[in-house]
């Protein structure tokens, strides 16, 4: 059985929409806040932890939320900002494993079984991901670490916010038994009512109930339900889709105003994007630069790359030209976010056709060395000298 043991993370952003609002507007920090539609008829899409102290939850009618807290702050959703943060977060997930199954903008399963060799234990990977997400997006996450999706998802919820909870088989009973039966997937409100009628309230009750009591409720899913209540789950992590582009971006605490600082950041981002392309054995035919000004206006510039490449230098050169072009028409701009991406991806073998000057797959020996060191010591272990003077 141990050869089939898997390491699964469930990563879940804390009060995601509300946290993005509090991050972007300091006036909202520490306040009970809900994100949701404009009228009283709307429902709460997300509630800050301060609002949750008043018993306010997502999906609650807005009028009810306001009744519970008279100084509740209501903010209209800004989906484009949440999507933006989500992209950054998923880009980080993909640095640790290609097996990322997104459940929503702010939640994903990661199968890191094969990543352990490169980065360390699943708990270490979870810690690195939490740290990277915090650095890049200034948002906190809660991570559950387990051997399957079911337990990982339950675990991520046990110590929110900013949690990291590991639940291994030897503690299934201790950790799962006391929880309400609704934590088991597939148990909705109607089923809960029926379970209550047979005195099944907790996971333990569900695990130990008689078949003759469960069968009228779960039918042919009775055994499966009991397995779930015992922490058993063999569903694989299914990556959502092939990547159409690979990118890295960062939002800065302080706006960048010096071109030299922008270039240094651009190199760091190019390095990350290029390393991910190399890991995926892909070359980019197009390089994009994303630039967000301090006033939130966002620009993208792109150019093609011939031959397609996954070399840090090639991608950085293209990105630098794009930034220089943009700066010439936006002199003195202050920049809040920078991103570098590669798209129109081709298998790296195709880039090989253009091999020359000691380049392999359109990248150089130094790229291989950097990749090797990062594989041994983690993604933060090495950068080029120019990127280190932060
Ligand atoms: Mg969440």
Coordinates of C-alpha atoms and ligand atoms in Angstrom, one line a residue:
X1 CA 0.0 0.0 0.0
X2 CA 2.8 2.4 0.8
X3 CA 4.0 2.4 -2.9
X4 CA 0.6 4.0 -3.7
X5 CA 0.9 6.6 -1.0
X6 CA 0.2 10.1 -2.3
X7 CA 0.9 13.5 -0.9
X8 CA -2.0 15.9 -1.6
X9 CA -2.4 19.5 -0.6
X10 CA -5.6 21.5 -0.5
X11 CA -4.8 25.2 -0.7
X12 CA -7.5 27.6 0.1
X13 CA -7.2 31.4 0.3
X14 CA -8.6 33.0 3.5
X15 CA -11.8 35.0 3.0
X16 CA -10.5 35.6 -0.5
X17 CA -12.6 38.5 -2.0
X18 CA -12.7 40.3 1.3
X19 CA -9.0 39.9 1.8
X20 CA -8.3 41.3 -1.6
X21 CA -10.4 44.3 -0.7
X22 CA -8.7 44.8 2.6
X23 CA -5.3 44.5 1.0
X24 CA -6.1 47.1 -1.7
X25 CA -7.8 49.6 0.7
X26 CA -6.2 50.1 4.1
X27 CA -9.3 51.9 5.3
X28 CA -11.1 48.5 5.2
X29 CA -8.6 46.6 7.3
X30 CA -9.8 45.4 10.7
X31 CA -13.4 46.2 9.8
X32 CA -16.4 43.9 9.4
X33 CA -16.7 43.8 5.6
X34 CA -18.7 41.9 3.1
X35 CA -18.3 41.7 -0.6
X36 CA -21.6 41.4 -2.5
X37 CA -24.2 42.9 -4.8
X38 CA -25.5 46.4 -4.7
X39 CA -28.9 45.9 -3.2
X40 CA -30.3 44.5 0.0
X41 CA -31.7 41.7 -2.0
X42 CA -28.2 40.5 -2.9
X43 CA -26.3 37.8 -1.0
X44 CA -22.9 37.9 0.7
X45 CA -20.3 36.7 -1.7
X46 CA -17.5 36.9 0.9
X47 CA -17.2 38.0 4.5
X48 CA -14.0 39.2 6.3
X49 CA -13.1 37.5 9.5
X50 CA -14.2 40.6 11.4
X51 CA -17.7 40.1 9.8
X52 CA -17.7 36.4 10.6
X53 CA -17.4 37.3 14.3
X54 CA -21.0 38.6 13.9
X55 CA -22.1 35.3 12.5
X56 CA -22.0 36.6 8.9
X57 CA -21.3 34.0 6.3
X58 CA -21.1 33.8 2.5
X59 CA -24.4 33.1 0.8
X60 CA -26.3 34.8 3.6
X61 CA -28.8 37.4 2.3
X62 CA -27.3 40.9 2.5
X63 CA -30.2 42.2 4.5
X64 CA -29.6 39.5 7.2
X65 CA -25.9 40.4 7.3
X66 CA -26.7 44.1 7.9
X67 CA -29.1 43.1 10.6
X68 CA -26.4 41.2 12.4
X69 CA -23.9 44.1 12.3
X70 CA -25.1 47.7 12.0
X71 CA -21.6 49.1 11.1
X72 CA -21.0 46.4 8.4
X73 CA -19.1 47.7 5.4
X74 CA -20.4 46.5 2.0
X75 CA -18.1 46.5 -1.0
X76 CA -19.1 45.7 -4.6
X77 CA -17.2 42.8 -6.1
X78 CA -14.3 43.7 -8.3
X79 CA -14.0 40.4 -10.2
X80 CA -11.1 41.5 -12.4
X81 CA -8.9 42.0 -9.3
X82 CA -9.8 38.6 -7.8
X83 CA -9.0 37.0 -11.1
X84 CA -5.7 38.8 -11.2
X85 CA -4.8 37.5 -7.7
X86 CA -6.0 34.1 -8.6
X87 CA -3.7 33.9 -11.7
X88 CA -0.7 34.8 -9.5
X89 CA -1.6 32.1 -7.0
X90 CA -2.1 29.4 -9.6
X91 CA 1.2 30.4 -11.2
X92 CA 2.9 29.7 -7.9
X93 CA 1.1 26.3 -7.5
X94 CA 2.4 25.4 -10.9
X95 CA 6.0 26.1 -9.8
X96 CA 5.7 23.1 -7.4
X97 CA 3.7 20.6 -9.5
X98 CA 1.9 20.4 -12.8
X99 CA -0.9 18.4 -11.1
X100 CA -3.1 21.4 -10.0
X101 CA -6.8 21.0 -10.0
X102 CA -8.5 24.3 -9.4
X103 CA -11.9 24.2 -7.7
X104 CA -12.5 27.9 -7.9
X105 CA -10.5 31.1 -8.2
X106 CA -9.1 30.7 -4.7
X107 CA -8.9 27.0 -4.1
X108 CA -7.0 24.0 -5.5
X109 CA -5.8 20.5 -5.0
X110 CA -2.1 19.9 -5.7
X111 CA -0.7 16.4 -6.0
X112 CA 2.9 16.9 -4.8
X113 CA 3.8 13.2 -4.6
X114 CA 6.6 13.6 -7.2
X115 CA 7.6 17.1 -6.0
X116 CA 8.9 15.8 -2.7
X117 CA 12.2 14.7 -4.3
X118 CA 12.8 18.3 -5.5
X119 CA 11.4 20.5 -2.7
X120 CA 11.3 18.5 0.5
X121 CA 8.4 17.1 2.6
X122 CA 4.8 17.9 1.7
X123 CA 4.7 20.1 4.8
X124 CA 7.8 22.0 3.6
X125 CA 6.2 22.5 0.2
X126 CA 3.0 23.7 1.9
X127 CA 5.1 26.2 3.9
X128 CA 6.9 27.4 0.8
X129 CA 3.6 27.9 -1.1
X130 CA 2.1 29.9 1.8
X131 CA 5.2 32.0 1.9
X132 CA 5.3 32.6 -1.9
X133 CA 1.6 33.5 -2.0
X134 CA 2.0 35.9 0.8
X135 CA 5.1 37.6 -0.8
X136 CA 3.5 37.8 -4.2
X137 CA 0.0 38.7 -3.4
X138 CA 0.0 39.8 0.3
X139 CA -2.8 37.4 1.0
X140 CA -2.8 34.5 3.4
X141 CA -3.8 30.9 2.6
X142 CA -4.7 27.8 4.6
X143 CA -3.3 24.5 3.5
X144 CA -4.3 21.0 4.4
X145 CA -1.8 18.2 3.9
X146 CA -2.9 14.6 3.6
X147 CA -2.7 11.5 1.6
X148 CA -5.9 12.1 -0.3
X149 CA -8.2 14.9 -1.5
X150 CA -11.0 14.3 1.0
X151 CA -8.8 14.6 4.1
X152 CA -6.6 17.5 2.6
X153 CA -9.8 19.5 2.0
X154 CA -11.1 18.9 5.5
X155 CA -7.7 19.7 7.0
X156 CA -7.3 23.0 5.3
X157 CA -10.4 24.2 7.1
X158 CA -9.3 23.1 10.6
X159 CA -7.1 26.1 11.4
X160 CA -8.2 29.0 9.3
X161 CA -6.9 31.7 8.7
X162 CA -3.2 31.2 7.8
X163 CA -3.3 27.6 8.8
X164 CA -1.2 24.6 7.9
X165 CA -2.7 21.3 9.1
X166 CA -1.3 17.9 8.4
X167 CA -3.6 14.9 8.9
X168 CA -2.1 11.5 8.5
X169 CA -4.0 8.1 8.7
X170 CA -2.9 7.5 12.3
X171 CA -4.9 10.6 13.4
X172 CA -8.0 10.2 11.1
X173 CA -10.2 9.2 14.0
X174 CA -9.0 11.8 16.4
X175 CA -9.3 14.6 13.8
X176 CA -12.3 13.6 11.7
X177 CA -14.6 11.8 14.2
X178 CA -15.6 14.9 16.1
X179 CA -16.5 17.0 13.0
X180 CA -20.1 17.5 11.8
X181 CA -21.2 15.0 9.2
X182 CA -21.6 17.8 6.6
X183 CA -17.8 17.9 6.1
X184 CA -18.2 14.7 4.1
X185 CA -18.7 15.6 0.4
X186 CA -22.1 14.8 -1.0
X187 CA -23.9 15.4 2.3
X188 CA -26.2 18.4 1.6
X189 CA -28.9 20.0 3.7
X190 CA -31.6 17.4 3.0
X191 CA -29.4 14.5 3.7
X192 CA -28.3 16.2 7.0
X193 CA -31.9 16.4 8.1
X194 CA -32.5 12.7 7.4
X195 CA -29.3 11.8 9.2
X196 CA -30.3 13.8 12.2
X197 CA -33.5 11.8 12.4
X198 CA -31.4 8.6 12.9
X199 CA -29.1 10.5 15.4
X200 CA -26.2 10.8 13.0
X201 CA -24.6 14.1 13.7
X202 CA -20.8 13.7 13.6
X203 CA -18.4 11.9 11.3
X204 CA -18.0 9.3 13.9
X205 CA -21.7 8.7 14.0
X206 CA -21.6 8.2 10.2
X207 CA -18.6 5.9 10.4
X208 CA -20.2 3.7 13.0
X209 CA -23.9 3.7 12.0
X210 CA -25.6 0.5 11.0
X211 CA -26.0 -0.3 7.3
X212 CA -29.7 -0.8 7.8
X213 CA -29.9 2.8 9.0
X214 CA -27.8 4.3 6.3
X215 CA -29.0 2.3 3.3
X216 CA -32.4 4.1 3.1
X217 CA -30.5 7.4 2.8
X218 CA -27.5 6.5 0.7
X219 CA -28.6 3.4 -1.2
X220 CA -25.7 2.0 -3.2
X221 CA -23.5 4.8 -1.9
X222 CA -23.7 3.5 1.6
X223 CA -20.2 1.9 1.6
X224 CA -18.6 4.8 -0.2
X225 CA -20.1 7.2 2.4
X226 CA -18.7 5.1 5.2
X227 CA -15.3 5.0 3.5
X228 CA -15.3 8.8 3.3
X229 CA -16.2 9.0 7.0
X230 CA -13.2 6.8 7.7
X231 CA -11.0 9.2 5.7
X232 CA -10.6 6.9 2.7
X233 CA -10.6 8.5 -0.8
X234 CA -8.8 7.4 -4.0
X235 CA -9.9 10.1 -6.4
X236 CA -6.9 11.4 -8.4
X237 CA -6.0 15.1 -8.7
X238 CA -7.0 16.0 -12.3
X239 CA -5.2 19.0 -13.8
X240 CA -7.8 21.4 -15.2
X241 CA -6.3 21.8 -18.7
X242 CA -3.2 22.1 -20.7
X243 CA -1.6 25.4 -20.1
X244 CA -1.9 27.9 -22.9
X245 CA 0.5 30.4 -21.4
X246 CA 3.1 30.4 -18.6
X247 CA 3.7 33.6 -16.7
X248 CA 5.0 35.1 -13.5
X249 CA 4.0 38.4 -12.1
X250 CA 4.4 40.4 -8.9
X251 CA 2.7 43.3 -7.2
X252 CA 5.1 45.6 -5.3
X253 CA 4.7 47.1 -1.9
X254 CA 6.3 50.2 -3.2
X255 CA 5.7 51.4 -6.7
X256 CA 8.7 51.0 -9.0
X257 CA 9.8 54.3 -10.5
X258 CA 13.4 53.8 -11.5
X259 CA 13.9 52.0 -14.9
X260 CA 16.9 50.1 -13.3
X261 CA 14.6 48.6 -10.6
X262 CA 12.0 47.7 -13.2
X263 CA 14.6 45.9 -15.3
X264 CA 15.9 44.0 -12.3
X265 CA 12.3 42.9 -11.5
X266 CA 11.7 42.0 -15.1
X267 CA 14.8 39.8 -15.1
X268 CA 13.6 38.0 -11.9
X269 CA 10.2 37.4 -13.6
X270 CA 11.8 36.3 -16.8
X271 CA 13.8 33.8 -14.9
X272 CA 10.8 32.4 -13.2
X273 CA 8.8 32.1 -16.5
X274 CA 11.7 30.7 -18.4
X275 CA 12.3 28.1 -15.7
X276 CA 8.7 27.0 -15.7
X277 CA 8.8 26.7 -19.5
X278 CA 11.9 24.6 -19.3
X279 CA 10.4 22.4 -16.6
X280 CA 7.4 21.8 -18.9
X281 CA 9.7 21.3 -21.9
X282 CA 8.0 24.1 -23.8
X283 CA 9.3 27.1 -25.7
X284 CA 7.4 30.4 -26.1
X285 CA 6.8 31.9 -29.5
X286 CA 5.4 35.1 -28.0
X287 CA 6.6 37.0 -25.0
X288 CA 4.2 39.3 -23.1
X289 CA 4.9 42.0 -20.6
X290 CA 2.2 43.2 -18.3
X291 CA 2.5 46.5 -16.6
X292 CA 0.1 48.0 -14.1
X293 CA 0.6 51.7 -13.2
X294 CA 0.1 53.0 -9.7
X295 CA -3.3 54.3 -10.8
X296 CA -4.3 50.7 -11.7
X297 CA -4.3 51.2 -15.5
X298 CA -3.0 48.0 -16.9
X299 CA -1.1 47.5 -20.2
X300 CA 0.1 44.5 -22.0
X301 CA 2.7 44.5 -24.7
X302 CA 3.8 41.5 -26.7
X303 CA 6.2 40.5 -29.4
X304 CA 7.1 37.2 -31.1
X305 CA 10.2 35.3 -30.4
X306 CA 12.1 33.7 -33.2
X307 CA 13.1 31.0 -32.7
X308 CA 10.7 30.0 -29.9
X309 CA 12.7 29.9 -26.7
X310 CA 12.7 29.0 -23.0
X311 CA 16.0 30.7 -22.3
X312 CA 16.0 33.3 -19.5
X313 CA 18.2 35.7 -21.6
X314 CA 16.0 35.4 -24.7
X315 CA 12.8 36.0 -22.8
X316 CA 14.4 38.8 -20.7
X317 CA 15.7 40.6 -23.8
X318 CA 12.3 40.6 -25.4
X319 CA 10.6 41.7 -22.2
X320 CA 13.1 44.5 -21.7
X321 CA 12.5 45.8 -25.2
X322 CA 8.8 45.8 -24.6
X323 CA 9.2 47.6 -21.3
X324 CA 11.5 50.2 -22.9
X325 CA 9.0 50.8 -25.7
X326 CA 6.2 51.3 -23.2
X327 CA 8.4 53.6 -21.0
X328 CA 9.2 55.8 -23.9
X329 CA 5.5 56.6 -24.3
X330 CA 4.9 56.6 -20.5
X331 CA 7.9 58.5 -19.2
X332 CA 8.2 58.8 -15.4
X333 CA 5.5 56.1 -14.8
X334 CA 5.2 54.5 -11.4
X335 CA 4.6 50.8 -11.6
X336 CA 2.6 48.7 -9.2
X337 CA 2.7 45.3 -10.9
X338 CA 4.9 43.7 -13.5
X339 CA 4.5 40.4 -15.3
X340 CA 6.3 38.4 -17.9
X341 CA 4.7 35.6 -19.8
X342 CA 5.3 33.2 -22.7
X343 CA 2.5 32.0 -25.0
X344 CA 2.0 30.3 -28.3
X345 CA 3.8 27.4 -26.6
X346 CA 5.6 24.8 -28.7
X347 CA 7.3 21.6 -27.5
X348 CA 10.9 22.4 -26.7
X349 CA 12.0 19.8 -29.2
X350 CA 10.7 22.1 -31.9
X351 CA 12.9 24.9 -30.6
X352 CA 15.8 22.5 -30.9
X353 CA 15.6 22.8 -34.7
X354 CA 17.1 26.2 -34.3
X355 CA 19.9 25.0 -32.1
X356 CA 23.1 27.0 -32.4
X357 CA 25.9 28.7 -30.4
X358 CA 25.9 26.0 -27.7
X359 CA 22.2 26.6 -27.0
X360 CA 20.0 23.7 -26.2
X361 CA 16.2 24.1 -26.6
X362 CA 17.0 27.7 -27.1
X363 CA 18.4 28.1 -23.6
X364 CA 21.9 28.2 -22.3
X365 CA 24.1 26.1 -20.0
X366 CA 23.7 28.6 -17.2
X367 CA 19.9 28.0 -17.3
X368 CA 20.5 24.3 -16.8
X369 CA 22.8 25.0 -13.8
X370 CA 20.2 27.4 -12.2
X371 CA 17.5 24.8 -12.7
X372 CA 19.7 22.1 -11.2
X373 CA 20.4 24.1 -8.1
X374 CA 16.8 25.0 -7.7
X375 CA 15.8 21.4 -8.0
X376 CA 18.1 20.6 -5.1
X377 CA 17.6 23.5 -2.9
X378 CA 14.2 25.0 -3.9
X379 CA 13.0 27.7 -6.2
X380 CA 14.2 30.6 -4.0
X381 CA 17.8 29.3 -3.7
X382 CA 19.4 30.9 -6.7
X383 CA 19.0 33.9 -8.9
X384 CA 21.2 35.9 -11.1
X385 CA 23.4 38.5 -9.5
X386 CA 21.4 41.3 -10.9
X387 CA 18.2 40.1 -9.2
X388 CA 19.8 39.8 -5.7
X389 CA 20.2 43.4 -4.7
X390 CA 16.8 43.8 -3.3
Ligands
LIG1 MG1 -11.3 30.3 0.3

